[in-house]
PDB file of C-alpha atoms in Angstrom:
ATOM      1  CA  MET A  23       0.000   0.000   0.000  1.00 84.00           C
ATOM      2  CA  HIS A  24       1.516   3.270  -1.156  1.00 89.00           C
ATOM      3  CA  THR A  25       0.265   6.298   0.758  1.00 95.00           C
ATOM      4  CA  VAL A  26       0.526   9.824  -0.692  1.00 96.00           C
ATOM      5  CA  ALA A  27      -0.429  13.050   1.096  1.00 97.00           C
ATOM      6  CA  VAL A  28      -1.585  15.697  -1.382  1.00 97.00           C
ATOM      7  CA  LEU A  29      -1.083  19.102   0.175  1.00 94.00           C
ATOM      8  CA  SER A  30      -0.517  22.817  -0.105  1.00 92.00           C
ATOM      9  CA  LEU A  31      -0.505  25.498   2.555  1.00 90.00           C
ATOM     10  CA  LYS A  32      -2.327  27.920   0.259  1.00 89.00           C
ATOM     11  CA  GLY A  33      -5.986  27.456  -0.509  1.00 88.00           C
ATOM     12  CA  GLY A  34      -7.426  27.416  -4.005  1.00 89.00           C
ATOM     13  CA  VAL A  35      -4.463  25.912  -5.863  1.00 93.00           C
ATOM     14  CA  GLY A  36      -6.300  22.732  -6.859  1.00 93.00           C
ATOM     15  CA  LYS A  37      -5.033  20.193  -4.355  1.00 95.00           C
ATOM     16  CA  THR A  38      -8.351  18.323  -4.353  1.00 97.00           C
ATOM     17  CA  THR A  39      -8.349  18.468  -8.156  1.00 97.00           C
ATOM     18  CA  VAL A  40      -4.985  16.709  -8.155  1.00 97.00           C
ATOM     19  CA  ALA A  41      -6.159  14.040  -5.705  1.00 98.00           C
ATOM     20  CA  LEU A  42      -9.268  13.403  -7.813  1.00 98.00           C
ATOM     21  CA  GLY A  43      -7.282  13.369 -11.063  1.00 97.00           C
ATOM     22  CA  LEU A  44      -4.934  10.743  -9.656  1.00 97.00           C
ATOM     23  CA  ALA A  45      -7.931   8.708  -8.480  1.00 98.00           C
ATOM     24  CA  SER A  46      -9.368   8.937 -11.983  1.00 98.00           C
ATOM     25  CA  ALA A  47      -6.091   7.761 -13.527  1.00 97.00           C
ATOM     26  CA  ALA A  48      -5.888   4.926 -10.998  1.00 97.00           C
ATOM     27  CA  LEU A  49      -9.435   3.852 -11.848  1.00 97.00           C
ATOM     28  CA  ARG A  50      -8.576   3.768 -15.548  1.00 95.00           C
ATOM     29  CA  ARG A  51      -5.436   1.733 -14.861  1.00 95.00           C
ATOM     30  CA  GLY A  52      -7.116  -0.706 -12.457  1.00 95.00           C
ATOM     31  CA  VAL A  53      -5.187   0.391  -9.355  1.00 95.00           C
ATOM     32  CA  ARG A  54      -7.328  -0.160  -6.255  1.00 96.00           C
ATOM     33  CA  THR A  55      -7.428   3.219  -4.517  1.00 97.00           C
ATOM     34  CA  LEU A  56      -8.676   4.769  -1.296  1.00 98.00           C
ATOM     35  CA  VAL A  57      -9.240   8.543  -1.164  1.00 98.00           C
ATOM     36  CA  ILE A  58      -9.175   9.941   2.378  1.00 98.00           C
ATOM     37  CA  ASP A  59     -10.898  13.304   2.672  1.00 98.00           C
ATOM     38  CA  LEU A  60      -9.210  15.240   5.482  1.00 98.00           C
ATOM     39  CA  ASP A  61     -10.423  18.645   4.310  1.00 97.00           C
ATOM     40  CA  PRO A  62     -13.463  19.833   6.314  1.00 96.00           C
ATOM     41  CA  GLN A  63     -14.829  21.350   3.086  1.00 95.00           C
ATOM     42  CA  CYS A  64     -15.392  17.725   1.956  1.00 97.00           C
ATOM     43  CA  ASN A  65     -15.070  18.535  -1.762  1.00 96.00           C
ATOM     44  CA  ALA A  66     -13.466  15.188  -2.586  1.00 97.00           C
ATOM     45  CA  THR A  67     -16.269  13.331  -0.833  1.00 97.00           C
ATOM     46  CA  SER A  68     -18.914  15.392  -2.649  1.00 97.00           C
ATOM     47  CA  THR A  69     -17.341  14.727  -6.060  1.00 97.00           C
ATOM     48  CA  LEU A  70     -16.812  10.995  -5.503  1.00 97.00           C
ATOM     49  CA  GLU A  71     -20.369  10.591  -4.138  1.00 97.00           C
ATOM     50  CA  PRO A  72     -19.851   7.548  -1.896  1.00 96.00           C
ATOM     51  CA  ASP A  73     -22.743   5.758  -0.240  1.00 92.00           C
ATOM     52  CA  GLU A  74     -23.673   7.159   3.143  1.00 94.00           C
ATOM     53  CA  THR A  75     -21.376   5.900   5.895  1.00 96.00           C
ATOM     54  CA  ASP A  76     -21.908   5.323   9.601  1.00 96.00           C
ATOM     55  CA  ALA A  77     -18.647   7.106  10.438  1.00 97.00           C
ATOM     56  CA  SER A  78     -16.251   9.654   8.940  1.00 98.00           C
ATOM     57  CA  ILE A  79     -12.693  10.911   9.205  1.00 98.00           C
ATOM     58  CA  TYR A  80     -13.794  12.719  12.369  1.00 98.00           C
ATOM     59  CA  ASP A  81     -14.625   9.410  14.044  1.00 97.00           C
ATOM     60  CA  VAL A  82     -11.444   7.719  12.788  1.00 97.00           C
ATOM     61  CA  LEU A  83      -9.286  10.463  14.293  1.00 97.00           C
ATOM     62  CA  GLN A  84     -11.155  10.094  17.567  1.00 96.00           C
ATOM     63  CA  ASP A  85     -11.150   6.277  17.640  1.00 96.00           C
ATOM     64  CA  PRO A  86      -8.684   4.603  15.219  1.00 96.00           C
ATOM     65  CA  SER A  87     -10.188   1.135  15.616  1.00 96.00           C
ATOM     66  CA  GLU A  88     -10.880  -1.378  12.859  1.00 95.00           C
ATOM     67  CA  ASP A  89     -14.642  -1.083  13.291  1.00 96.00           C
ATOM     68  CA  THR A  90     -14.508   2.690  13.004  1.00 97.00           C
ATOM     69  CA  ILE A  91     -12.330   2.914   9.905  1.00 97.00           C
ATOM     70  CA  ARG A  92     -14.336   0.284   8.064  1.00 96.00           C
ATOM     71  CA  ALA A  93     -17.562   2.095   8.962  1.00 97.00           C
ATOM     72  CA  ALA A  94     -16.104   5.297   7.466  1.00 97.00           C
ATOM     73  CA  ILE A  95     -15.189   3.767   4.080  1.00 97.00           C
ATOM     74  CA  ALA A  96     -17.623   3.330   1.195  1.00 97.00           C
ATOM     75  CA  PRO A  97     -17.358   2.679  -2.557  1.00 97.00           C
ATOM     76  CA  SER A  98     -17.383   5.802  -4.703  1.00 97.00           C
ATOM     77  CA  ALA A  99     -19.892   6.382  -7.471  1.00 97.00           C
ATOM     78  CA  TRP A 100     -17.038   6.392  -9.975  1.00 97.00           C
ATOM     79  CA  GLY A 101     -16.838   2.622 -10.217  1.00 91.00           C
ATOM     80  CA  ASP A 102     -15.335  -0.435  -8.624  1.00 91.00           C
ATOM     81  CA  GLY A 103     -11.789   0.227  -7.467  1.00 94.00           C
ATOM     82  CA  VAL A 104     -12.031   3.709  -5.932  1.00 97.00           C
ATOM     83  CA  ASP A 105     -13.285   3.925  -2.337  1.00 97.00           C
ATOM     84  CA  VAL A 106     -13.696   6.949  -0.075  1.00 98.00           C
ATOM     85  CA  LEU A 107     -12.993   7.499   3.594  1.00 98.00           C
ATOM     86  CA  ALA A 108     -15.672  10.117   4.033  1.00 97.00           C
ATOM     87  CA  GLY A 109     -14.854  13.646   5.070  1.00 97.00           C
ATOM     88  CA  SER A 110     -16.718  15.606   7.730  1.00 97.00           C
ATOM     89  CA  GLU A 111     -17.193  19.276   8.508  1.00 97.00           C
ATOM     90  CA  ASP A 112     -16.799  18.288  12.160  1.00 96.00           C
ATOM     91  CA  ALA A 113     -13.150  17.450  11.479  1.00 96.00           C
ATOM     92  CA  GLU A 114     -12.378  21.156  11.720  1.00 96.00           C
ATOM     93  CA  SER A 115     -12.865  20.893  15.494  1.00 95.00           C
ATOM     94  CA  LEU A 116      -9.958  18.408  15.592  1.00 94.00           C
ATOM     95  CA  ASN A 117      -7.566  20.616  13.652  1.00 93.00           C
ATOM     96  CA  HIS A 118      -5.465  21.554  16.677  1.00 91.00           C
ATOM     97  CA  PRO A 119      -2.449  23.740  15.855  1.00 88.00           C
ATOM     98  CA  ASP A 120      -0.154  21.802  18.189  1.00 87.00           C
ATOM     99  CA  PRO A 121      -1.446  18.239  18.690  1.00 89.00           C
ATOM    100  CA  GLY A 122       0.449  15.705  20.724  1.00 88.00           C
ATOM    101  CA  GLU A 123       2.201  12.684  19.263  1.00 90.00           C
ATOM    102  CA  THR A 124      -0.683  10.372  20.177  1.00 92.00           C
ATOM    103  CA  ARG A 125      -3.166  12.395  18.143  1.00 93.00           C
ATOM    104  CA  LEU A 126      -0.792  12.646  15.195  1.00 94.00           C
ATOM    105  CA  GLY A 127      -0.399   8.866  15.027  1.00 95.00           C
ATOM    106  CA  ARG A 128      -4.098   7.949  14.992  1.00 96.00           C
ATOM    107  CA  LEU A 129      -4.581   7.980  11.233  1.00 97.00           C
ATOM    108  CA  ARG A 130      -1.424   5.911  10.681  1.00 96.00           C
ATOM    109  CA  GLU A 131      -2.675   3.452  13.288  1.00 96.00           C
ATOM    110  CA  ALA A 132      -6.053   3.159  11.571  1.00 96.00           C
ATOM    111  CA  LEU A 133      -4.543   2.653   8.090  1.00 96.00           C
ATOM    112  CA  SER A 134      -2.284  -0.113   9.379  1.00 95.00           C
ATOM    113  CA  LEU A 135      -5.433  -2.144  10.039  1.00 94.00           C
ATOM    114  CA  LEU A 136      -6.201  -2.245   6.299  1.00 93.00           C
ATOM    115  CA  LYS A 137      -2.854  -3.625   5.122  1.00 87.00           C
ATOM    116  CA  ASP A 138      -3.733  -7.278   5.696  1.00 82.00           C
ATOM    117  CA  ASP A 139      -6.987  -7.202   3.726  1.00 85.00           C
ATOM    118  CA  GLU A 140      -7.513  -9.916   1.156  1.00 82.00           C
ATOM    119  CA  GLU A 141      -7.607  -7.207  -1.536  1.00 88.00           C
ATOM    120  CA  PRO A 142      -5.497  -4.389  -0.062  1.00 91.00           C
ATOM    121  CA  TYR A 143      -5.453  -0.901  -1.479  1.00 95.00           C
ATOM    122  CA  GLN A 144      -2.548  -0.306  -3.822  1.00 94.00           C
ATOM    123  CA  LEU A 145      -2.779   3.475  -3.491  1.00 96.00           C
ATOM    124  CA  VAL A 146      -4.047   5.716  -0.685  1.00 97.00           C
ATOM    125  CA  LEU A 147      -4.500   9.422  -1.453  1.00 98.00           C
ATOM    126  CA  LEU A 148      -4.824  11.811   1.488  1.00 98.00           C
ATOM    127  CA  ASP A 149      -6.508  15.080   0.501  1.00 98.00           C
ATOM    128  CA  CYS A 150      -5.325  17.604   3.100  1.00 97.00           C
ATOM    129  CA  PRO A 151      -6.747  20.985   4.108  1.00 95.00           C
ATOM    130  CA  PRO A 152      -4.689  24.110   3.288  1.00 92.00           C
ATOM    131  CA  SER A 153      -3.502  24.582   6.862  1.00 91.00           C
ATOM    132  CA  LEU A 154      -0.839  23.065   9.080  1.00 92.00           C
ATOM    133  CA  GLY A 155      -2.826  21.682  11.986  1.00 93.00           C
ATOM    134  CA  GLN A 156      -3.603  18.190  13.183  1.00 95.00           C
ATOM    135  CA  LEU A 157      -5.381  17.161   9.968  1.00 97.00           C
ATOM    136  CA  THR A 158      -2.500  17.842   7.568  1.00 97.00           C
ATOM    137  CA  ARG A 159       0.136  16.715  10.053  1.00 96.00           C
ATOM    138  CA  SER A 160      -1.750  13.448  10.641  1.00 97.00           C
ATOM    139  CA  ALA A 161      -1.620  12.833   6.901  1.00 97.00           C
ATOM    140  CA  LEU A 162       2.132  13.462   6.811  1.00 97.00           C
ATOM    141  CA  VAL A 163       2.689  11.054   9.700  1.00 97.00           C
ATOM    142  CA  ALA A 164       0.639   8.389   7.900  1.00 97.00           C
ATOM    143  CA  ALA A 165       2.116   8.908   4.409  1.00 97.00           C
ATOM    144  CA  ASP A 166       5.110   7.491   2.569  1.00 93.00           C
ATOM    145  CA  ARG A 167       5.306  10.424   0.177  1.00 94.00           C
ATOM    146  CA  ALA A 168       4.081  14.022   0.025  1.00 96.00           C
ATOM    147  CA  LEU A 169       2.935  15.549  -3.253  1.00 96.00           C
ATOM    148  CA  LEU A 170       3.049  19.349  -3.089  1.00 96.00           C
ATOM    149  CA  VAL A 171       0.572  21.247  -5.264  1.00 95.00           C
ATOM    150  CA  THR A 172       1.009  24.819  -6.441  1.00 95.00           C
ATOM    151  CA  GLU A 173      -0.067  27.261  -9.104  1.00 94.00           C
ATOM    152  CA  PRO A 174       2.438  29.366 -11.062  1.00 93.00           C
ATOM    153  CA  THR A 175       1.732  32.524  -9.021  1.00 90.00           C
ATOM    154  CA  MET A 176       3.817  34.437  -6.490  1.00 88.00           C
ATOM    155  CA  PHE A 177       1.716  33.629  -3.424  1.00 88.00           C
ATOM    156  CA  ALA A 178       1.311  29.968  -4.351  1.00 85.00           C
ATOM    157  CA  VAL A 179       5.090  29.590  -4.708  1.00 85.00           C
ATOM    158  CA  ALA A 180       5.472  30.925  -1.169  1.00 87.00           C
ATOM    159  CA  GLY A 181       2.837  28.437  -0.003  1.00 87.00           C
ATOM    160  CA  VAL A 182       4.618  25.453  -1.492  1.00 89.00           C
ATOM    161  CA  GLN A 183       7.841  26.544   0.193  1.00 90.00           C
ATOM    162  CA  ARG A 184       6.053  26.449   3.558  1.00 91.00           C
ATOM    163  CA  ALA A 185       4.563  23.053   2.692  1.00 92.00           C
ATOM    164  CA  PHE A 186       8.001  21.660   1.871  1.00 93.00           C
ATOM    165  CA  GLU A 187       9.342  22.911   5.200  1.00 93.00           C
ATOM    166  CA  ALA A 188       6.390  21.218   6.932  1.00 93.00           C
ATOM    167  CA  VAL A 189       7.196  17.908   5.228  1.00 94.00           C
ATOM    168  CA  GLN A 190      10.801  18.118   6.349  1.00 93.00           C
ATOM    169  CA  ALA A 191       9.773  18.983   9.911  1.00 93.00           C
ATOM    170  CA  GLU A 192       7.307  16.093  10.121  1.00 94.00           C
ATOM    171  CA  ARG A 193      10.080  13.583   9.487  1.00 92.00           C
ATOM    172  CA  GLU A 194      10.641  13.856  13.224  1.00 91.00           C
ATOM    173  CA  HIS A 195       7.470  11.771  13.612  1.00 91.00           C
ATOM    174  CA  ASN A 196       7.737   9.794  10.356  1.00 94.00           C
ATOM    175  CA  GLU A 197      11.268   8.999   9.262  1.00 92.00           C
ATOM    176  CA  HIS A 198      10.001   7.266   6.112  1.00 91.00           C
ATOM    177  CA  LEU A 199       8.275  10.379   4.755  1.00 93.00           C
ATOM    178  CA  GLN A 200       9.801  11.820   1.580  1.00 92.00           C
ATOM    179  CA  PRO A 201       8.675  14.542  -0.820  1.00 91.00           C
ATOM    180  CA  LEU A 202       7.363  12.987  -4.008  1.00 91.00           C
ATOM    181  CA  GLY A 203       7.585  16.229  -5.900  1.00 92.00           C
ATOM    182  CA  VAL A 204       5.976  19.563  -6.730  1.00 95.00           C
ATOM    183  CA  VAL A 205       3.202  19.519  -9.317  1.00 96.00           C
ATOM    184  CA  VAL A 206       2.287  22.822 -10.962  1.00 96.00           C
ATOM    185  CA  ASN A 207      -1.428  23.143 -11.619  1.00 95.00           C
ATOM    186  CA  ARG A 208      -3.477  25.387 -13.945  1.00 95.00           C
ATOM    187  CA  VAL A 209      -0.609  26.282 -16.238  1.00 95.00           C
ATOM    188  CA  ARG A 210      -1.156  28.414 -19.326  1.00 92.00           C
ATOM    189  CA  PRO A 211       1.788  27.676 -21.621  1.00 86.00           C
ATOM    190  CA  ARG A 212       1.678  31.061 -23.353  1.00 89.00           C
ATOM    191  CA  SER A 213       1.775  33.025 -20.111  1.00 92.00           C
ATOM    192  CA  HIS A 214       5.155  34.659 -19.496  1.00 93.00           C
ATOM    193  CA  GLU A 215       4.258  35.079 -15.815  1.00 93.00           C
ATOM    194  CA  HIS A 216       3.510  31.369 -15.480  1.00 94.00           C
ATOM    195  CA  GLN A 217       6.791  30.436 -17.145  1.00 93.00           C
ATOM    196  CA  PHE A 218       8.667  32.836 -14.866  1.00 94.00           C
ATOM    197  CA  ARG A 219       7.119  31.229 -11.771  1.00 93.00           C
ATOM    198  CA  ILE A 220       7.841  27.708 -13.032  1.00 94.00           C
ATOM    199  CA  ASP A 221      11.472  28.683 -13.590  1.00 93.00           C
ATOM    200  CA  GLU A 222      11.489  30.150 -10.075  1.00 93.00           C
ATOM    201  CA  LEU A 223      10.158  26.861  -8.678  1.00 94.00           C
ATOM    202  CA  ARG A 224      12.875  24.941 -10.516  1.00 93.00           C
ATOM    203  CA  ASP A 225      15.508  27.265  -9.061  1.00 93.00           C
ATOM    204  CA  ILE A 226      14.155  26.568  -5.563  1.00 92.00           C
ATOM    205  CA  PHE A 227      13.277  22.874  -5.771  1.00 92.00           C
ATOM    206  CA  GLY A 228      15.359  21.606  -8.683  1.00 93.00           C
ATOM    207  CA  PRO A 229      14.357  18.117  -9.857  1.00 91.00           C
ATOM    208  CA  LEU A 230      11.549  17.982  -7.300  1.00 92.00           C
ATOM    209  CA  VAL A 231       9.431  19.986  -9.778  1.00 93.00           C
ATOM    210  CA  MET A 232       7.495  17.439 -11.798  1.00 92.00           C
ATOM    211  CA  PRO A 233       8.467  17.306 -15.483  1.00 89.00           C
ATOM    212  CA  VAL A 234       4.769  17.352 -16.400  1.00 88.00           C
ATOM    213  CA  ALA A 235       2.496  20.265 -15.455  1.00 92.00           C
ATOM    214  CA  LEU A 236      -1.297  20.291 -15.378  1.00 95.00           C
ATOM    215  CA  PRO A 237      -2.792  22.594 -18.015  1.00 94.00           C
ATOM    216  CA  ASP A 238      -5.514  25.105 -17.196  1.00 95.00           C
ATOM    217  CA  ARG A 239      -8.587  23.624 -18.878  1.00 95.00           C
ATOM    218  CA  LEU A 240     -12.283  24.297 -18.332  1.00 95.00           C
ATOM    219  CA  ALA A 241     -12.920  20.554 -18.629  1.00 96.00           C
ATOM    220  CA  VAL A 242     -11.596  20.036 -15.101  1.00 96.00           C
ATOM    221  CA  GLN A 243     -14.312  22.198 -13.549  1.00 95.00           C
ATOM    222  CA  GLN A 244     -16.914  20.695 -15.860  1.00 96.00           C
ATOM    223  CA  ALA A 245     -16.034  17.123 -14.903  1.00 96.00           C
ATOM    224  CA  GLN A 246     -16.014  17.956 -11.206  1.00 95.00           C
ATOM    225  CA  GLY A 247     -19.351  19.740 -11.512  1.00 95.00           C
ATOM    226  CA  ALA A 248     -20.777  16.584 -13.053  1.00 96.00           C
ATOM    227  CA  CYS A 249     -19.061  14.426 -10.381  1.00 96.00           C
ATOM    228  CA  MET A 250     -17.282  12.447 -13.097  1.00 97.00           C
ATOM    229  CA  PRO A 251     -13.682  11.248 -13.510  1.00 97.00           C
ATOM    230  CA  ILE A 252     -11.704  13.512 -15.825  1.00 97.00           C
ATOM    231  CA  HIS A 253     -10.859  10.440 -17.926  1.00 96.00           C
ATOM    232  CA  GLU A 254     -14.540  10.012 -18.776  1.00 96.00           C
ATOM    233  CA  TRP A 255     -15.328  13.618 -19.701  1.00 96.00           C
ATOM    234  CA  GLY A 256     -14.230  13.091 -23.298  1.00 90.00           C
ATOM    235  CA  THR A 257     -13.382  16.602 -24.532  1.00 96.00           C
ATOM    236  CA  PRO A 258      -9.977  17.475 -26.024  1.00 95.00           C
ATOM    237  CA  GLY A 259      -9.127  19.519 -22.929  1.00 95.00           C
ATOM    238  CA  ALA A 260     -10.114  16.634 -20.657  1.00 96.00           C
ATOM    239  CA  ARG A 261      -7.952  14.215 -22.634  1.00 96.00           C
ATOM    240  CA  GLU A 262      -4.964  16.572 -22.297  1.00 95.00           C
ATOM    241  CA  VAL A 263      -5.398  16.800 -18.525  1.00 96.00           C
ATOM    242  CA  ALA A 264      -6.038  13.048 -18.234  1.00 96.00           C
ATOM    243  CA  LEU A 265      -2.737  12.304 -19.952  1.00 96.00           C
ATOM    244  CA  ALA A 266      -0.914  14.522 -17.446  1.00 95.00           C
ATOM    245  CA  PHE A 267      -2.524  12.618 -14.583  1.00 96.00           C
ATOM    246  CA  ASN A 268      -1.536   9.320 -16.204  1.00 96.00           C
ATOM    247  CA  LEU A 269       2.066  10.474 -16.163  1.00 93.00           C
ATOM    248  CA  LEU A 270       1.857  11.565 -12.515  1.00 92.00           C
ATOM    249  CA  LEU A 271       0.339   8.232 -11.521  1.00 94.00           C
ATOM    250  CA  ALA A 272       3.043   6.361 -13.438  1.00 92.00           C
ATOM    251  CA  ARG A 273       5.673   8.244 -11.444  1.00 86.00           C
ATOM    252  CA  ILE A 274       4.007   7.387  -8.132  1.00 81.00           C
ATOM    253  CA  LEU A 275       3.650   3.705  -8.997  1.00 84.00           C
ATOM    254  CA  ARG A 276       7.226   3.496 -10.225  1.00 83.00           C
ATOM    255  CA  ILE A 277       8.508   4.873  -6.922  1.00 69.00           C
ATOM    256  CA  SER A 278       6.209   2.460  -5.116  1.00 56.00           C
ATOM    257  CA  ARG A 279       7.738  -0.520  -6.904  1.00 59.00           C
ATOM    258  CA  SER A 280      11.296   0.481  -6.070  1.00 51.00           C
ATOM    259  CA  ARG A 281      11.567   2.596  -2.929  1.00 49.00           C
ATOM    260  CA  ARG A 282      15.346   2.404  -2.863  1.00 40.00           C
ATOM    261  CA  ARG A 283      15.577   4.195  -6.173  1.00 42.00           C
ATOM    262  CA  ALA A 284      16.194   7.929  -6.093  1.00 40.00           C
ATOM    263  CA  VAL A 285      12.993   9.891  -5.733  1.00 39.00           C
ATOM    264  CA  HIS A 286      13.840  12.341  -8.515  1.00 39.00           C
ATOM    265  CA  HIS A 287      14.072  11.112 -12.092  1.00 39.00           C
ATOM    266  CA  ASP A 288      12.671  11.923 -15.511  1.00 40.00           C
ATOM    267  CA  PHE A 289      10.133   9.688 -17.191  1.00 38.00           C
ATOM    268  CA  ASP A 290      11.644   7.030 -19.403  1.00 42.00           C
ATOM    269  CA  ASP A 291      10.152   6.040 -22.786  1.00 38.00           C
ATOM    270  CA  GLN A 292       8.435   2.917 -21.487  1.00 47.00           C
ATOM    271  CA  GLU A 293       6.801   4.810 -18.632  1.00 42.00           C
ATOM    272  CA  ILE A 294       5.446   7.459 -20.992  1.00 37.00           C
ATOM    273  CA  GLU A 295       4.166   4.792 -23.368  1.00 42.00           C
ATOM    274  CA  GLU A 296       2.369   3.033 -20.502  1.00 46.00           C
ATOM    275  CA  ALA A 297       0.790   6.307 -19.397  1.00 41.00           C
ATOM    276  CA  VAL A 298      -0.403   7.166 -22.894  1.00 38.00           C
ATOM    277  CA  ASP A 299      -1.939   3.716 -23.320  1.00 45.00           C
ATOM    278  CA  ALA A 300      -3.626   3.737 -19.892  1.00 42.00           C
TER     279      ALA A 300
END
């Protein structure tokens, strides 16, 4: 089970969009996936439309027992292979700015109960809120990798810097945590400002900046409004975005297969071919 926290410390950069896009790519590729909605806004839960559950992330963080976590998980409406650990507005009350180590470890403890399932999840995506309290920090303690999301704007670049510092700091509680990379969302290729900010990100983070960016396409909002996977929306813009998510998923799965390999590498020809065919 490969666990990825999707985060940013600036709101509105599309972190939930990235989590949903990866879930869509995983569904297309047949990778059994669990999306955990830690954001009290519950946008991932709303878009994935799971069946009603008897518990939520709020209950799991209060009582990380097997009964509780299983009661909080339901199949999504997207199809067999993508499940949801339902979000809750009540989770905001648990978002303590300085939680103790016991609270931070509850989500990791709960997820460990799923590893021995007959059909375990191959990928767990943790959609974090845009703040550094108990919710985001719990995700970083539970995750193997952290995927940092940003837009090519001045304030978003500052936010991803803070998020990277948070990932490094959380290694005190999770020595296995590593940054997966920085993905730049809503890019307009002809924008000089966007290119300037991407170059700035590469100066700061070097090879951590993903070699594929997510283009700014109306199809993303349209697919989310219809509560559909981006891979099923079918417009040219949707196909362009879907290909980018295929490439991101290929990178995650490649790292998952060989954790000793360096985290930073370019896509090879076979990996790109697999992503295009997915």
